[in-house]
PDB file of C-alpha atoms in Angstrom:
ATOM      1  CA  UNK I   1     -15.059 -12.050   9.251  1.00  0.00           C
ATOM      2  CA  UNK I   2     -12.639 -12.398   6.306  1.00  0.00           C
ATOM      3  CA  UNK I   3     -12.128 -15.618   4.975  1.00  0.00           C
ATOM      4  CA  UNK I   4     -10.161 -17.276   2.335  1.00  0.00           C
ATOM      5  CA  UNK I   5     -13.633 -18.003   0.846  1.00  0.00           C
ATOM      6  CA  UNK I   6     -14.943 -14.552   0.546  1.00  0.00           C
ATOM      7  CA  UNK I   7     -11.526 -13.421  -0.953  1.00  0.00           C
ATOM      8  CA  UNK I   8     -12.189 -15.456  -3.553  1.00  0.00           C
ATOM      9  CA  UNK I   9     -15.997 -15.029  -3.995  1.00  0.00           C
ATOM     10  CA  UNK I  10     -15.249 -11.038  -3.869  1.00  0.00           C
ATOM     11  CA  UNK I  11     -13.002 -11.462  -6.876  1.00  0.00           C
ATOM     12  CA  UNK I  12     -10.360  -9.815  -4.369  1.00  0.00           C
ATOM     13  CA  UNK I  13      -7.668 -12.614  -5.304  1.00  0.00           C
ATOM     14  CA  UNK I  14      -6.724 -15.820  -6.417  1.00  0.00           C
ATOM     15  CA  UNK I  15      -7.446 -19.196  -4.289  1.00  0.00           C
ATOM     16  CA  UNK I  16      -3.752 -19.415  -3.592  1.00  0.00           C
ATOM     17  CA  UNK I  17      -3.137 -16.019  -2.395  1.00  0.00           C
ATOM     18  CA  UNK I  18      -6.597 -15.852  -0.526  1.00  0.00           C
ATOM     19  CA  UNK I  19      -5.022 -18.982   1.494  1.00  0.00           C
ATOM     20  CA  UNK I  20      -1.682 -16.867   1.951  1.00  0.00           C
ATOM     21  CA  UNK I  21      -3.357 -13.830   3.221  1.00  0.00           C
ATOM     22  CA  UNK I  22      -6.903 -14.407   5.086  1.00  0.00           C
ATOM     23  CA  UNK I  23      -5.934 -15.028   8.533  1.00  0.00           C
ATOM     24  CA  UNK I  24      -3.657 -11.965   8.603  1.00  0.00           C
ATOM     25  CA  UNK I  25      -6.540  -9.740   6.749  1.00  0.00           C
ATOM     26  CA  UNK I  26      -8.684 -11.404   9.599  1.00  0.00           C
ATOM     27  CA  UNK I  27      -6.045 -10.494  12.426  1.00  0.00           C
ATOM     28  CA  UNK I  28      -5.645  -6.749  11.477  1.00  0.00           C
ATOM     29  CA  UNK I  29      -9.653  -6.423  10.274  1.00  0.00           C
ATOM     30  CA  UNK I  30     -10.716  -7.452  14.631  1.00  0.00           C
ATOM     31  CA  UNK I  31      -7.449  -5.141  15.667  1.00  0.00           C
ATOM     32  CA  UNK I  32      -8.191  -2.090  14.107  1.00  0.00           C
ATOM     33  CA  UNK I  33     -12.289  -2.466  14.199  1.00  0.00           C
ATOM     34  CA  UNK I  34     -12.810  -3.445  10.557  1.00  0.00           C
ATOM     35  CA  UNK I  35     -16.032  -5.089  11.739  1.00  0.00           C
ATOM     36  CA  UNK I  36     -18.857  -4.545   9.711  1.00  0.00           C
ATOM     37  CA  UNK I  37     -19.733  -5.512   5.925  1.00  0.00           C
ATOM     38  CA  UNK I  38     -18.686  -1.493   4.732  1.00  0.00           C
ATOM     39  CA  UNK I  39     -15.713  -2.033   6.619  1.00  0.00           C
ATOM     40  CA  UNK I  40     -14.604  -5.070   5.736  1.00  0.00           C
ATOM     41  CA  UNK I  41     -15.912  -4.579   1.804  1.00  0.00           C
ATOM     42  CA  UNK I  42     -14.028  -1.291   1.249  1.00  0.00           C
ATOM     43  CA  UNK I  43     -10.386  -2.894   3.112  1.00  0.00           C
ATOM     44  CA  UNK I  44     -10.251  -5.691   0.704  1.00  0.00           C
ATOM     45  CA  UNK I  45     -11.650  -3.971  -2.393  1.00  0.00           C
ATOM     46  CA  UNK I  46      -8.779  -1.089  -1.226  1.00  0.00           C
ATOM     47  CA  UNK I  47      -6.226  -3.515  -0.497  1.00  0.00           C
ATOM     48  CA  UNK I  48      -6.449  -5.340  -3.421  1.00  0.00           C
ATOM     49  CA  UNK I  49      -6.467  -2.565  -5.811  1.00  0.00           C
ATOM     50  CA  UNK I  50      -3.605  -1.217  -4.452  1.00  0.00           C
ATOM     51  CA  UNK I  51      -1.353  -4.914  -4.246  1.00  0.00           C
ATOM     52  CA  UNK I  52      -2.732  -5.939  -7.806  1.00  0.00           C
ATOM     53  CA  UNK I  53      -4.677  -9.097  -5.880  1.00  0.00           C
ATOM     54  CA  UNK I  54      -2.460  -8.887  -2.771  1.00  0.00           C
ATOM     55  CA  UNK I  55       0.774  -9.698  -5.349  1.00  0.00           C
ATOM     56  CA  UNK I  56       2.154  -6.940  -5.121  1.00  0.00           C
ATOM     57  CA  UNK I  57       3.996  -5.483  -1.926  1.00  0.00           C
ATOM     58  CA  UNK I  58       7.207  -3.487  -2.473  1.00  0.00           C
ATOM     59  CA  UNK I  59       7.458  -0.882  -4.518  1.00  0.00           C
ATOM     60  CA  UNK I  60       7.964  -1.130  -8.462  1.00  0.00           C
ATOM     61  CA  UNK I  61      10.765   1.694  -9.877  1.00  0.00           C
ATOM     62  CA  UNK I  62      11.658   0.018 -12.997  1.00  0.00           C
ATOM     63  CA  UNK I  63      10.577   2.590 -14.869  1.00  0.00           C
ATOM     64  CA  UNK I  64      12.092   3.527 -18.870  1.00  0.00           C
ATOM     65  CA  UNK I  65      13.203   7.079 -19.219  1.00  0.00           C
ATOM     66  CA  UNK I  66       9.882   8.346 -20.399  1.00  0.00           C
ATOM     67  CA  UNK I  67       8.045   6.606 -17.491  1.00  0.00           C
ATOM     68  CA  UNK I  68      10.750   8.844 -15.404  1.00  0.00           C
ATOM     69  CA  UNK I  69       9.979  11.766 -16.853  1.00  0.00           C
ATOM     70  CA  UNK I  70       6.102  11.894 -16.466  1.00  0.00           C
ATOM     71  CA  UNK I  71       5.847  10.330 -13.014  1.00  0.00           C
ATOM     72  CA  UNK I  72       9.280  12.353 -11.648  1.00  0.00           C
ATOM     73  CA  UNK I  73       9.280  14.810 -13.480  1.00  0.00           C
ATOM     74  CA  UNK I  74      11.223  16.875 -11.142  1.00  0.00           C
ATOM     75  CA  UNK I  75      13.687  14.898 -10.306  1.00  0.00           C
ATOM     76  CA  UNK I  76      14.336  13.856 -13.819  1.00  0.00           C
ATOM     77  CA  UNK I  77      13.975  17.039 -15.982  1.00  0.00           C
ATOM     78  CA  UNK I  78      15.228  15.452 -18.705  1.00  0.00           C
ATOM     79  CA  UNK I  79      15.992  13.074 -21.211  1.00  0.00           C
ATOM     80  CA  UNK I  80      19.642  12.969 -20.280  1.00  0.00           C
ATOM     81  CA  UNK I  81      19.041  12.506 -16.532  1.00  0.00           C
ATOM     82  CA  UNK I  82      16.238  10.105 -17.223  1.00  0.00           C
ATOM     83  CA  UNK I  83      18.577   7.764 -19.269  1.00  0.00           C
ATOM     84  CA  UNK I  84      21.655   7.564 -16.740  1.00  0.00           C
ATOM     85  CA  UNK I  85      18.958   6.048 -14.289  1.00  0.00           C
ATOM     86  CA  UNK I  86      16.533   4.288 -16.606  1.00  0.00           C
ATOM     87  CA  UNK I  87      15.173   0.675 -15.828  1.00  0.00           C
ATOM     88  CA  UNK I  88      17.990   1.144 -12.487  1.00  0.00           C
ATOM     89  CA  UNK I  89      15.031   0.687  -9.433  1.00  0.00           C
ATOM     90  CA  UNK I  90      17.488   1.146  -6.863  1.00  0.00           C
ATOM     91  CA  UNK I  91      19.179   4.382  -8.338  1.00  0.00           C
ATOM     92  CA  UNK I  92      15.946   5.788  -9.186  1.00  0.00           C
ATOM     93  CA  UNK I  93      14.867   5.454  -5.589  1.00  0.00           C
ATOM     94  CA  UNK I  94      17.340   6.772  -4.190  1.00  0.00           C
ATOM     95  CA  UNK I  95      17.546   9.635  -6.108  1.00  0.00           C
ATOM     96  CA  UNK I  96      13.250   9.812  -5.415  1.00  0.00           C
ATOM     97  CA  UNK I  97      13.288   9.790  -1.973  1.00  0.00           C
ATOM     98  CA  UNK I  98      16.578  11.107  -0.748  1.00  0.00           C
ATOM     99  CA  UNK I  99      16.644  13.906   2.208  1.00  0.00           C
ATOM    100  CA  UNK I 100      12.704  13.847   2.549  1.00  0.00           C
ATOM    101  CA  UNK I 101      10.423  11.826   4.822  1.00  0.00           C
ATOM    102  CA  UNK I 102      12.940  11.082   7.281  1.00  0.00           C
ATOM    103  CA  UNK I 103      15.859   9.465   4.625  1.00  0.00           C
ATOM    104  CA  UNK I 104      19.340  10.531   4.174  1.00  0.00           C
ATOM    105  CA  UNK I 105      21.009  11.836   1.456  1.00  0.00           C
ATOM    106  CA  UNK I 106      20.747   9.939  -2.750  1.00  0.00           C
ATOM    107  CA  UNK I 107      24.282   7.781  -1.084  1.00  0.00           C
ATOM    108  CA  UNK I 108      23.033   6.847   2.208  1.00  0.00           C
ATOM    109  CA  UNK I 109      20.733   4.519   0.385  1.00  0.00           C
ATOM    110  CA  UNK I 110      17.539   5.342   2.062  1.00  0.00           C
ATOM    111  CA  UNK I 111      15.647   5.850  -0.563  1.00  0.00           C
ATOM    112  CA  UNK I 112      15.573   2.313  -1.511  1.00  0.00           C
ATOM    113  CA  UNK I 113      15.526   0.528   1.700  1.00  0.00           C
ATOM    114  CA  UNK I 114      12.522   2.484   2.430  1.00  0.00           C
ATOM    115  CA  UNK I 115      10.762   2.599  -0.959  1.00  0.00           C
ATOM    116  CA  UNK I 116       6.909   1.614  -0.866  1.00  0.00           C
ATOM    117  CA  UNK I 117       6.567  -1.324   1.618  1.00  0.00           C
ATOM    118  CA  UNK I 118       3.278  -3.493   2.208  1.00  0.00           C
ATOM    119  CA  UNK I 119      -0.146  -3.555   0.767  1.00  0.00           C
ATOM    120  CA  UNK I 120      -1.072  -0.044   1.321  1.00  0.00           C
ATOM    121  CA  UNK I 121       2.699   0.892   0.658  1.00  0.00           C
ATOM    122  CA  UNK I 122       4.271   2.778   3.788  1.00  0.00           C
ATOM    123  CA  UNK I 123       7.360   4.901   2.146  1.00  0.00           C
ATOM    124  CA  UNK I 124      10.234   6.619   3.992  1.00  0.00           C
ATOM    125  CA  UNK I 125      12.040   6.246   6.967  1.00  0.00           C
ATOM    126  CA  UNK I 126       9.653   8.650   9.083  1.00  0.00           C
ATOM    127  CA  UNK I 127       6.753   6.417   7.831  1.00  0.00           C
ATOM    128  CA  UNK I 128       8.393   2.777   8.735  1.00  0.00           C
ATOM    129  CA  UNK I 129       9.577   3.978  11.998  1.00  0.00           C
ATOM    130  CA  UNK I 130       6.110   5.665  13.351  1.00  0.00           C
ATOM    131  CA  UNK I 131       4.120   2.382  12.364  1.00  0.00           C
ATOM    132  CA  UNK I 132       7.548   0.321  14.044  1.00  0.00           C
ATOM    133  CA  UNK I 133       6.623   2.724  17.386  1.00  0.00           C
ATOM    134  CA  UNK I 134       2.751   2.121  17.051  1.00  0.00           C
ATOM    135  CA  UNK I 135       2.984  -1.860  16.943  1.00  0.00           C
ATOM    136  CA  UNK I 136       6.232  -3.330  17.748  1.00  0.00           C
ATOM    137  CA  UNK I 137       7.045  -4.216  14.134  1.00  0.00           C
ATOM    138  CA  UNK I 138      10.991  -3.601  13.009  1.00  0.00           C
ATOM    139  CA  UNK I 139      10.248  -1.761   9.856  1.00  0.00           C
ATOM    140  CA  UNK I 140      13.075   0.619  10.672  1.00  0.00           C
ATOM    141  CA  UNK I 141      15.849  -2.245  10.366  1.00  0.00           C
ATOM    142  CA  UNK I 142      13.508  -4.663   8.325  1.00  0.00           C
ATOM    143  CA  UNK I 143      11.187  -3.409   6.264  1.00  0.00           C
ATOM    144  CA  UNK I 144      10.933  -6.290   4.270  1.00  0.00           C
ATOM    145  CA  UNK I 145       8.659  -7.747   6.938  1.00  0.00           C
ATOM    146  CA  UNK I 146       6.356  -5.288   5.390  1.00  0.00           C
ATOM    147  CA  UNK I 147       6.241  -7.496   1.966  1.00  0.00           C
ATOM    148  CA  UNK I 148       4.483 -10.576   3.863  1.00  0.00           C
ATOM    149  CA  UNK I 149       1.767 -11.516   6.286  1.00  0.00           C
ATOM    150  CA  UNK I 150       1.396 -10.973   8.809  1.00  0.00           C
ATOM    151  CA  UNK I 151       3.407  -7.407   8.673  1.00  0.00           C
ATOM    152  CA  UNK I 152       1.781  -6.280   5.905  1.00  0.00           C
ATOM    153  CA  UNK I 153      -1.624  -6.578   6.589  1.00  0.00           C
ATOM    154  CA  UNK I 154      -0.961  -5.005  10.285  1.00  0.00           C
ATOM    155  CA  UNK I 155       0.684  -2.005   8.364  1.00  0.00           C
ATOM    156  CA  UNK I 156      -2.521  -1.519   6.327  1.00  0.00           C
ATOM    157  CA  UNK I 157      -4.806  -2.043   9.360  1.00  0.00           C
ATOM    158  CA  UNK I 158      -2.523   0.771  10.847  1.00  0.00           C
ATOM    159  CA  UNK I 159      -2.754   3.190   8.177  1.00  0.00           C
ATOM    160  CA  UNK I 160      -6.470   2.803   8.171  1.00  0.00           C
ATOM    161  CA  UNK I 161      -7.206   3.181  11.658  1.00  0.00           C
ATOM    162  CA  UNK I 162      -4.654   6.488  12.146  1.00  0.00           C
ATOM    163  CA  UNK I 163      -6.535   7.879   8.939  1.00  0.00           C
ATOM    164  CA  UNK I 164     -10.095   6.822  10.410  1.00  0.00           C
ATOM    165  CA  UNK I 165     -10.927   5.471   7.434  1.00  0.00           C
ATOM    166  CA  UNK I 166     -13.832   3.299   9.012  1.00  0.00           C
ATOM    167  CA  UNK I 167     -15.709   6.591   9.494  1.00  0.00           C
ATOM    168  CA  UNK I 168     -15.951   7.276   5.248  1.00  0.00           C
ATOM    169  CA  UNK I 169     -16.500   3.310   4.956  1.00  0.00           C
ATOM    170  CA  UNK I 170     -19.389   3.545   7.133  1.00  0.00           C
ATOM    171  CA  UNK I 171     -20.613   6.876   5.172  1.00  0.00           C
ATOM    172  CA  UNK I 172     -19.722   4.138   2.100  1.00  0.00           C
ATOM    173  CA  UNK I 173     -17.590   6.916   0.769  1.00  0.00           C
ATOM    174  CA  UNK I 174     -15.197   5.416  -1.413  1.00  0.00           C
ATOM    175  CA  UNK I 175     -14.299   8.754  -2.979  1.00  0.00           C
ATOM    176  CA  UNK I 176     -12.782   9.897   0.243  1.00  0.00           C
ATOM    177  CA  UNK I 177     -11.268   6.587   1.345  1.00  0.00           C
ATOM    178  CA  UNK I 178      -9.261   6.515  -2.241  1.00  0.00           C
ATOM    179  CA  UNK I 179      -8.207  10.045  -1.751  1.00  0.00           C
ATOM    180  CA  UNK I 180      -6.794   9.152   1.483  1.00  0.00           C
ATOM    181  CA  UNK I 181      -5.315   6.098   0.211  1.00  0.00           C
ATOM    182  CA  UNK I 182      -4.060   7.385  -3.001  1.00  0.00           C
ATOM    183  CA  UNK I 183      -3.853  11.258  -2.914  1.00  0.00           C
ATOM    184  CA  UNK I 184      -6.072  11.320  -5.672  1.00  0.00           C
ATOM    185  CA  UNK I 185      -8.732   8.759  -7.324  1.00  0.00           C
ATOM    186  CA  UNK I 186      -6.571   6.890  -9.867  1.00  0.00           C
ATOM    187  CA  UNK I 187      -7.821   3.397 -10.298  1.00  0.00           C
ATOM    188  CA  UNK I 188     -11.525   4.276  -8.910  1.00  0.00           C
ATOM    189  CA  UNK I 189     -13.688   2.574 -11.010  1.00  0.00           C
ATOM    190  CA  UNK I 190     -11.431  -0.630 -10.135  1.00  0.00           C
ATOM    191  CA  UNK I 191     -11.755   0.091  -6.405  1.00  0.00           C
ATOM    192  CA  UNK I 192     -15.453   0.383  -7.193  1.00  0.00           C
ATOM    193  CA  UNK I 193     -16.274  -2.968  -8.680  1.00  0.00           C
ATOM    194  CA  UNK I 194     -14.112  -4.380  -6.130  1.00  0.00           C
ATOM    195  CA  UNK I 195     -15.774  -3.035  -3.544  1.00  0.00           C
ATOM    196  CA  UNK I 196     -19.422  -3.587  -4.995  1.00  0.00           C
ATOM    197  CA  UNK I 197     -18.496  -7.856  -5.124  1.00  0.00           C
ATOM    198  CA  UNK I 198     -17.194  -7.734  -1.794  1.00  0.00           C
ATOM    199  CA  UNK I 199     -20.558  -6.138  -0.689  1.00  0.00           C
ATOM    200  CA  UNK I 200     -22.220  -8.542  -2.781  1.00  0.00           C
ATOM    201  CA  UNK I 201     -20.209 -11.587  -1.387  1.00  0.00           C
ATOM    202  CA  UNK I 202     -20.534 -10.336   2.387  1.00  0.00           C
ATOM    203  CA  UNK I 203     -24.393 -10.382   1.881  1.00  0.00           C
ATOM    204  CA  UNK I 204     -24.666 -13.979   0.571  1.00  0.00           C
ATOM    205  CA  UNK I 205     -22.745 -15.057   3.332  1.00  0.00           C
TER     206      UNK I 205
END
């Protein structure tokens, strides 16, 4: 049901990456029951908010120092810490994510290994190793198979189907399906018009 030409009629991506990425959309769309226009508009208009066009599948942390403070705010209080980790990604992730959601301590260097992975970003150790149990996929000792089909589009199908997010597409509840996405609704007028030209691409056929 997805194809390289509705990726591109949808507005979803470019005409190289729609050739990169269809068949795996396709694969994980029939595994997890993605199977009817809702469906199928809201995972791509999702998916490629969230990758930037499916180009985008790790994690970006190169962030300056005021970046730091307003996004980690807790973990850099201020301007001092901020600047001895500034435009560092693999510092700042470590520090991030260290002894929470299954990683080991700022040194063990789980932050970074398990920063945001695939094209609705999995993040932490706990995370990469529950979606590694559910399909077979090494995420624990590679998750940079999470950066490229077909890995990454499993991983999304995955998080979508143990959220049961076909239920709100069905409803055509965007609202919900961001929040569940995103923990909140940043980006939702983008998600929107993606989601309204995949609607209108599915129904010209």
């Amino acid at each position: 049901m997805i194809t390289a030409n509705l990726l591109v009629k949808s507005g979803a991506c470019s005409a190289g990456k729609a050739q990169e990425w269809f068949q795996a959309l396709d694969d994980a769309a029939t595994k997890y029951q993605i199977n009817n226009d809702k469906r199928v508009a809201m995972f791509i208009a999702q998916l490629g908010h969230e990758s930037g066009g499916f180009q985008a599948t790790v994690e970006n942390l190169n962030y300056n120092p005021a970046g730091l403070m307003s996004v980690f705010g807790k973990y850099f209080p201020n301007l001092q810490v901020a600047n001895a980790y500034a435009r560092q990604p693999e510092k700042i992730a470590n520090r991030v994510y260290a002894n929470r959601m299954g990683n080991g301590d700022e040194a063990s260097g789980d932050g970074w290994k398990y920063r945001g992975h695939g094209l609705i970003q999995l993040t932490g150790k706990d995370n990469h190793a529950t979606f590694s149990a559910a399909t077979g996929v090494d995420a624990v000792n590679h998750p940079e198979l999470l950066e490229k089909p077909p890995a990454a589009a499993e991983s999304a199908g995955w998080f979508w189907d143990t959220r049961r997010l076909n239920d709100f597409c069905d409803a055509g509840d965007i609202i919900t399906v961001t929040k569940r996405i995103n923990g909140a609704t940043n980006g939702l007028d983008d998600r929107q018009a993606r989601y309204s030209r995949a609607l209108s691409a599915l129904a010209l056929g």
